[in-house]
Each structure stands twice: as structure tokens, then as C-alpha cells.
XYZ file of C-alpha atoms in Angstrom:
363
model
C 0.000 0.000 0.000
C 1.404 3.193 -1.306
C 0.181 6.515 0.316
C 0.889 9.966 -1.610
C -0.119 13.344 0.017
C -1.091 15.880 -2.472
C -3.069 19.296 -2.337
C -6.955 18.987 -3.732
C -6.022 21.068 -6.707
C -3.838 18.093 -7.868
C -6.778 15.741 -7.947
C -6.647 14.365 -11.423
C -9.852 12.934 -13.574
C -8.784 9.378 -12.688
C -8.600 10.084 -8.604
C -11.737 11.780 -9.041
C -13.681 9.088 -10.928
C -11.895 6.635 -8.732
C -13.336 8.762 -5.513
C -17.369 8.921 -7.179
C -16.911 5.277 -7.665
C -16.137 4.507 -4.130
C -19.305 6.599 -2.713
C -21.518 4.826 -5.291
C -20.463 1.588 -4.039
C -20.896 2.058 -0.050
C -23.737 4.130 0.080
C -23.069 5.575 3.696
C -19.717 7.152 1.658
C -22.524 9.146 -0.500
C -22.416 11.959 2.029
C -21.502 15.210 -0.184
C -19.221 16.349 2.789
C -17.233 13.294 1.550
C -17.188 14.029 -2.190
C -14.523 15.361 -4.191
C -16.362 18.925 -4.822
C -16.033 19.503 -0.873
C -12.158 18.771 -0.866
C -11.501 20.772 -3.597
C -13.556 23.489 -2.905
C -11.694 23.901 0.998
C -8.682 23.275 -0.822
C -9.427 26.563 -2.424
C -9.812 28.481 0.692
C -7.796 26.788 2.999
C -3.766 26.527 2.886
C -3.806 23.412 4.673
C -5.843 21.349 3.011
C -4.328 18.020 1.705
C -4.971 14.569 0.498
C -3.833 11.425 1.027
C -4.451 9.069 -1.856
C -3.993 5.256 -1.080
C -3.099 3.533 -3.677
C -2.485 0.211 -4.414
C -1.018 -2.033 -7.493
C -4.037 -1.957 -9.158
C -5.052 1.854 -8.389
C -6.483 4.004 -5.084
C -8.021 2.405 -2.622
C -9.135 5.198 -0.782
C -8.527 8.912 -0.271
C -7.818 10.628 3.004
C -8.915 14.715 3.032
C -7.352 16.386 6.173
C -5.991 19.412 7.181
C -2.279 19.809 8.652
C -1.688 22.813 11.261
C 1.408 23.228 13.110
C 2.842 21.128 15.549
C 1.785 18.090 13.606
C -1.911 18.844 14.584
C -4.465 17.499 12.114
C -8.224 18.067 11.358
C -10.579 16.323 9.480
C -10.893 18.761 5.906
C -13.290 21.790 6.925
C -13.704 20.528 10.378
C -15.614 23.625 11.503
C -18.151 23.261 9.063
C -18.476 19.880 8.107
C -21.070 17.449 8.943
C -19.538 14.419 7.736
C -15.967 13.507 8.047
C -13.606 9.685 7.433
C -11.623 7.839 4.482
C -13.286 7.418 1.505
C -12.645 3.741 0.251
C -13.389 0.357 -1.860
C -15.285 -1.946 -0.425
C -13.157 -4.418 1.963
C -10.360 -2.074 2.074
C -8.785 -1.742 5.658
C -6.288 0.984 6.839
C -3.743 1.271 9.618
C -4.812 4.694 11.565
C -1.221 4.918 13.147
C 0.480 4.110 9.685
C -1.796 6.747 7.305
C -1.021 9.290 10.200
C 2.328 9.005 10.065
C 2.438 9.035 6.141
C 0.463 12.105 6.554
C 3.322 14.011 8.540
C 1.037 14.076 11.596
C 1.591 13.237 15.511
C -2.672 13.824 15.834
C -5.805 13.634 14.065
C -9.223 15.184 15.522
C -12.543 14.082 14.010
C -16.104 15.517 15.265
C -18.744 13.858 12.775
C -16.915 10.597 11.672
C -18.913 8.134 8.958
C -19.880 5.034 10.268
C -18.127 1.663 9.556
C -14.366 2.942 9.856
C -13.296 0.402 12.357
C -9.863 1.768 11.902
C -10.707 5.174 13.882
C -13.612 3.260 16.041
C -10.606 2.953 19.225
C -9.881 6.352 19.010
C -13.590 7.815 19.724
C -14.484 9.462 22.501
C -18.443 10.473 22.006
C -20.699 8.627 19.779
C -24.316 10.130 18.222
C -26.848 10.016 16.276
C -27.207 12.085 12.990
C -31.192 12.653 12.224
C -32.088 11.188 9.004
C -35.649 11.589 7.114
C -36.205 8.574 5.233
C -37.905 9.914 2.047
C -37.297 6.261 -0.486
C -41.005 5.861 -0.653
C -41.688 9.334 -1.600
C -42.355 12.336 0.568
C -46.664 10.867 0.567
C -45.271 7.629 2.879
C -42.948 9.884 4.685
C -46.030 11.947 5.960
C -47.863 9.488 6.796
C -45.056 8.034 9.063
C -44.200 11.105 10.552
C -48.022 11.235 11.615
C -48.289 8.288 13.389
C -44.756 9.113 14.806
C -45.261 12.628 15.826
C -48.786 13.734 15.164
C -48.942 16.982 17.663
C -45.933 17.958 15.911
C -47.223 17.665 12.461
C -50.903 19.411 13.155
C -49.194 22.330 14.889
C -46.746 22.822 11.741
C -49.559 22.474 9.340
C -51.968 24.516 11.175
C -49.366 27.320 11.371
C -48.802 26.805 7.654
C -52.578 27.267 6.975
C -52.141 30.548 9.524
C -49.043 32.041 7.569
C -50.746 31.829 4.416
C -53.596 33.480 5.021
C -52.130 36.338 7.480
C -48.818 37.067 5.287
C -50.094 36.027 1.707
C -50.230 32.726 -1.048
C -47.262 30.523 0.150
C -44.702 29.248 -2.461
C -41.596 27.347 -2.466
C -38.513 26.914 -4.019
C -36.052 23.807 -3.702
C -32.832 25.000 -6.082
C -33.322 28.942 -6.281
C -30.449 31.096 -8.057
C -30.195 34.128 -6.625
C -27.572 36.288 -5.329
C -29.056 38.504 -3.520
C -31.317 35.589 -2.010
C -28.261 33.551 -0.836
C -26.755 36.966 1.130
C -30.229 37.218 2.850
C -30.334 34.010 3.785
C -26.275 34.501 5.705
C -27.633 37.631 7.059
C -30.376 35.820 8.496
C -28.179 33.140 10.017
C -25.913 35.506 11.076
C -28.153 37.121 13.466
C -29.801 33.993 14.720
C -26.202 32.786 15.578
C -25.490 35.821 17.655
C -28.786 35.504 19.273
C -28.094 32.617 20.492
C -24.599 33.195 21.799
C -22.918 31.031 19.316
C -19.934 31.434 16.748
C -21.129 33.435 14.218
C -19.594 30.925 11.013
C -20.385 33.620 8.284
C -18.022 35.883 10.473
C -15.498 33.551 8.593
C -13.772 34.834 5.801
C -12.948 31.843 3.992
C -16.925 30.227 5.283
C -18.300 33.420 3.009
C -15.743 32.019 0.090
C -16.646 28.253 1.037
C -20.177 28.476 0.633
C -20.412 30.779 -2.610
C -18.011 28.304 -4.435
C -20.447 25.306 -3.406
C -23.591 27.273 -4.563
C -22.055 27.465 -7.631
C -21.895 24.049 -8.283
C -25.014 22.293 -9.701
C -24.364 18.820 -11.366
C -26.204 15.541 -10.855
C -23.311 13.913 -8.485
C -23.304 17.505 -6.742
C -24.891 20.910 -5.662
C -25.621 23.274 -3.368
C -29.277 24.139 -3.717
C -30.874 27.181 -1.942
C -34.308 26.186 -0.601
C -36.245 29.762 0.065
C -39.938 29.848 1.543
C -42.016 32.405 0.166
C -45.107 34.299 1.701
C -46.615 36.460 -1.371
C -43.221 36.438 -2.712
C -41.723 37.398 0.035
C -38.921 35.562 1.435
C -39.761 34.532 4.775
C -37.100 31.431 5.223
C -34.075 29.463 3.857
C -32.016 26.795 4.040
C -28.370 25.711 2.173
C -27.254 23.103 1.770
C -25.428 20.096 -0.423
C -26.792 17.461 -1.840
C -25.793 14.373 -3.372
C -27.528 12.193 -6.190
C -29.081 10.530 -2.872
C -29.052 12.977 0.158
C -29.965 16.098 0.883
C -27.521 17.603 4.161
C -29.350 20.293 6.193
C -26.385 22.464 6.594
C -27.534 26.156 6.927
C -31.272 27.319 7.929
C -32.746 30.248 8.962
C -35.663 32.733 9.015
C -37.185 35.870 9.031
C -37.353 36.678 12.765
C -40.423 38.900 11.998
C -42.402 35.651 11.181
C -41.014 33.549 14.330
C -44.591 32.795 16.083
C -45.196 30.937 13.009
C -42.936 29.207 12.634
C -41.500 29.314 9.344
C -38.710 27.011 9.421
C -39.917 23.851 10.453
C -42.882 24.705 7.688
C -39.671 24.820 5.730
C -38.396 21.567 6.638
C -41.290 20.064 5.281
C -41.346 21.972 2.335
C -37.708 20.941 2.007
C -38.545 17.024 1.845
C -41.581 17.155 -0.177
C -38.292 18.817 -2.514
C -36.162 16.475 -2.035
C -37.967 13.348 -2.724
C -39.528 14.959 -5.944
C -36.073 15.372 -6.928
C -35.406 11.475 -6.571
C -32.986 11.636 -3.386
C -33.625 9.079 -0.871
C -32.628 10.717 2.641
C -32.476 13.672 4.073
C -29.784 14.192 6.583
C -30.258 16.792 9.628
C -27.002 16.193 11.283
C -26.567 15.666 15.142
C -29.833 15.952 16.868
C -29.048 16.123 20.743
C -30.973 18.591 22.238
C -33.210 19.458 19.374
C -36.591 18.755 19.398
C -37.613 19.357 15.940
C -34.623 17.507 14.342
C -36.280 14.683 16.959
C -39.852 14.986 15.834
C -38.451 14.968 11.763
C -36.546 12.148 12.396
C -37.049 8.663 10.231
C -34.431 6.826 12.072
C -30.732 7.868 13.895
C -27.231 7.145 11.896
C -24.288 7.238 14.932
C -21.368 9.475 14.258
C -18.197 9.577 16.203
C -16.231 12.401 17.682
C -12.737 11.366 19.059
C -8.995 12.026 18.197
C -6.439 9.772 16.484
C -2.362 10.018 18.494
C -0.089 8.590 17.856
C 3.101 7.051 19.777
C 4.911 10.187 19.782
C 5.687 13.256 22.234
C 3.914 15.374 19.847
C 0.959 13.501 20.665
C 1.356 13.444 24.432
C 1.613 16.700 24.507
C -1.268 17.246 22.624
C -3.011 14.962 24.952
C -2.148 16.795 27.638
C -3.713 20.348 26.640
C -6.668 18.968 25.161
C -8.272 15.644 27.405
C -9.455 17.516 30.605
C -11.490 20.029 28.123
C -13.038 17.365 25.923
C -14.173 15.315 29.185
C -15.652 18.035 30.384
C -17.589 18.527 27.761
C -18.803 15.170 27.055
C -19.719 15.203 30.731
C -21.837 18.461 29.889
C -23.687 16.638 26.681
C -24.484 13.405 28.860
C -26.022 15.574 31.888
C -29.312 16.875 30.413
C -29.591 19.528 33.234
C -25.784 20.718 32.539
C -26.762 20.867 28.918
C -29.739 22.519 28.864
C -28.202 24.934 31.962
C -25.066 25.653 29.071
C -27.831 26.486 26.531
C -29.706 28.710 28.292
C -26.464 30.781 29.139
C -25.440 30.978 25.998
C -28.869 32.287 24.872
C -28.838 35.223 27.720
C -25.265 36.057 26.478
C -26.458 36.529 22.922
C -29.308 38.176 23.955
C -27.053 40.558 26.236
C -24.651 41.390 23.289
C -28.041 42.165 21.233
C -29.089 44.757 23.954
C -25.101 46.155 24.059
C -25.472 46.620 20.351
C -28.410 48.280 20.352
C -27.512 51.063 22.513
């Protein structure tokens, strides 16, 4: 086994049809956060964006995206933003974590939403979840149904306030794949303001996010895309959501709203809108990402996929050291997310803190 660390830019046809053939063969690999658009597109805005490409004697096995910082620190590729994160590989293929690290010029490698079935990392996690999937195969018509029986208050207080929107705020009308500029910049402004309402890292704040995203929207094929879903009331915008899809999945990545519509609300009508979307564009799944602490990801949900969070070290004193700065605050923190009363105490602070710095900049 031959491993070769290259920059995405130096992706050629055959690695790429080599990578699209891997996903289509192991279907849980047909993530778009695991296709060769995302890797190339962060290795656009991000310096330390690599590649490994395992290879064998008949051609790649399997391709490792990653980012290398200093020290000998590695991420997975986009870490900050990405929902789904692992090797991509042929079917059967099996990997040495310790080995592909150290052919990768790293002491340590931190995952937060690793794939499942990649025994080779499964020692080195720390937290395992559940990502919430909609199950839309049989069409969005069986998905409804299912979702009734599963959540039925849920369902007749969305589509009551649906019915309520409509005929306060005008005709309702949606859009899966809209292009529009000016749309898309709403939509970040929107997000932008929910994220510092809430006390939370604003990621449009983010140079090279703002770059990220605006690259992916501009990608529409039938293996990839990054469709903006907008909600309209009378033509109005009144939510959004964007995100990537697949030729399988759609990944809820960014939504938001217009807070002036909130008691209705719009984004969980949204949601909906969003599957009935989906499925009519033949993609199987929707994907919501982790759902702890989220009732409405809960109440959506067709079923749970886990995802792993943990951190690959090596033998080395790189690695200890690394060890040694980081353990006590991921502990901590996993402590926090398995203590529903720390967790929803945490929450709550960081909503009064946004809130706070809302009042500060209003003065």
C-alpha cells in the first residue's frame, strides 16, 4: 500500500472518478461532505488542506482529506463546518490509523462527525451520536404518513401554522434549487443574526466560510450541488435553508428565518417543504445532522445514523503533549452533553449572552 499526500487542486480525472466510484459503491460514503467537490472546494480556501491518496497495485483504494496545522496537529478537511468527516474507500479495504497518520506528517488527528463503519478510527472515539435522518425512499406521501403516526402533535401544529401564515402574510410558495444572489446573502444575514442571538460562533463571520459556501452554490451537477431552498409568503422571502446534496441525500447544513415571522414558525414549515423537494427530486434521505438537544430535528426524524467524535495520536511526544492540553477540556464537555440539566443549563447561558450582546449593540 502506497500513500501519496497531495493538495486537492492536484486531484486528477482518474482520482476523481476513482473517488465517485467509491461513494456509489458504499452508500453511507454518498455523504456530499465526503465528495470530491467539498475537498476541492476547501482546498481553495484553505492553505492546509491536503490529500492522502492510497493507492495500491491496481489503483487508489481510498482517499484521506485532512488538514495539517502546526505542531503536527491534524483536522478532518473543513472541520468547523463539516457534517460528515472519514476515508473514503473500496469496499473491503482496511487501513492502519497509526500508519496513514504518520504518512500524513502528523503526531494527531481530531474528528467531530466521523462516517460510520471505519473500524480503523472506532478505538480512538471518545463520544458517539446520532445524525437525524428523514427517510424519504417511498416518496415524501409515505414519509407523511409516518411522521403522523410518529409525531402527530408535531405535524398538526406545523400544518396549522402553515394554513395561519398563508392566510395572514399572503399565497405561500416554495422553491427547492433557487439562483439568486441577492437571495443567498439574505439568507447569511439571516443566520448571522440567529447565531449571535443565540450566543454562538457566528460561522459567516469567517472569511474563507463566506468564500466556502459561494463556491459550493455554484456548483449544480447531478453527483453535486448546493441548492438554496427559500420559503415564500406572497413572494416574500420569509425562510431558507443551504445546503449540499448528493444524487441521494440532501444535508441540512444552513437554515434560517425571518425573525419577523417567528410565532409561526417558518422554518420547520420549511423543513417540510424541504422534503416534499427532495424526494420529488429522486434523493432518498435527508440528513439533519446531530440531533441532541433538538426537538424538531427529533420529531423529523425517520431513524438515527451514529457518528463519532474522538482524536487519532499517535506514539509520539507530539501527541502526548497534545493529549495533555486537550483531554481535561473534551471530558468536560462530554460530561456536559451526557447531563441533560448541565446541557440545557449551558444552553440557556449561551442564549442570555447573545441576547445581552443584542441589547449592548443596540444602545
Amino acid at each position: 500500500m502506497n500513500i501519496d499526500v497531495i493538495r486537492p487542486d492536484e486531484l486528477g480525472k482518474t482520482e476523481i472518478d476513482a473517488w465517485r466510484e467509491m461513494q456509489h459503491a458504499t452508500p453511507r460514503l454518498g455523504n456530499p461532505f465526503l465528495s470530491p467537490e467539498f475537498t476541492v472546494a476547501m482546498g481553495e480556501v484553505c492553505a492546509e488542506a491536503r490529500v492522502a491518496v492510497i493507492s495500491e497495485s491496481d489503483g487508489p483504494v481510498g482517499f484521506f482529506p485532512f488538514e495539517r496545522h502546526s505542531g503536527g496537529v491534524g483536522t478532518a478537511i473543513g472541520a468547523w463546518v463539516s457534517l460528515c468527516q472519514g476515508v473514503v474507500h473500496s469496499p473491503g479495504a482496511e487501513f492502519d490509523a497509526e500508519a496513514l497518520l504518520r504518512a500524513c506528517g502528523l503526531h494527531v488527528w481530531e474528528f467531530g462527525c466521523m462516517v460510520d463503519g471505519q473500524p480503523w478510527f472506532k478505538p480512538f472515539e471518545t463520544l458517539s451520536q446520532e445524525s437525524v435522518i428523514l427517510d424519504l425512499s417511498r416518496g415524501y406521501a409515505a414519509y407523511l404518513e409516518e411522521l403522523k403516526e410518529r409525531s402527530p402533535k408535531f405535524l398538526k401544529t406545523t400544518l396549522y401554522k402553515e394554513r395561519k401564515l398563508g392566510r395572514d402574510a399572503g399565497g405561500l410558495t416554495f422553491e427547492f434549487a433557487v439562483r439568486d444572489e441577492e437571495q443567498f446573502r439574505l439568507l447569511r444575514d439571516w443566520k448571522s443574526a440567529q447565531y449571535q442571538r443565540m450566543g454562538r460562533p457566528d460561522r459567516f463571520g469567517r472569511a474563507w466560510v463566506v468564500e466556502l459556501v459561494e463556491r459550493l452554490y455554484a456548483i449544480d451537477t447531478p453527483e453535486f450541488a448546493g441548492p438554496l431552498s427559500m420559503l415564500y409568503c406572497d413572494g416574500r422571502p420569509v425562510a431558507g435553508h443551504f445546503g449540499l446534496r448528493s444524487d441521494t441525500i440532501l444535508i441540512g447544513w444552513f437554515p434560517a428565518y425571518d425573525p419577523e415571522f417567528a410565532k409561526y414558525s417558518p422554518g420547520l414549515i420549511q423543513h417540510l417543504r424541504m422534503a416534499e423537494g427532495a424526494a420529488a427530486a429522486g434523493l432518498n434521505s435527508m440528513d439533519l445532522g446531530i440531533g441532541t438537544g433538538s426537538e424538531y430535528k427529533e420529531a423529523l426524524r425517520s431513524r438515527g445514523e451514529p457518528v463519532g467524535e474522538g482524536c487519532v495520536r499517535r506514539r509520539s511526544a507530539g501527541a502526548a503533549a497534545h493529549w495533555l492540553r486537550n483531554t481535561p477540556v473534551r471530558r468536560a464537555r462530554q460530561f456536559i452533553l451526557d447531563t441533560p440539566a448541565l446541557y440545557g443549563a449551558a444552553d440557556r447561558a449561551m442564549k442570555r449572552y447573545g441576547r445581552l450582546r443584542e441589547r449592548l449593540r443596540a444602545r
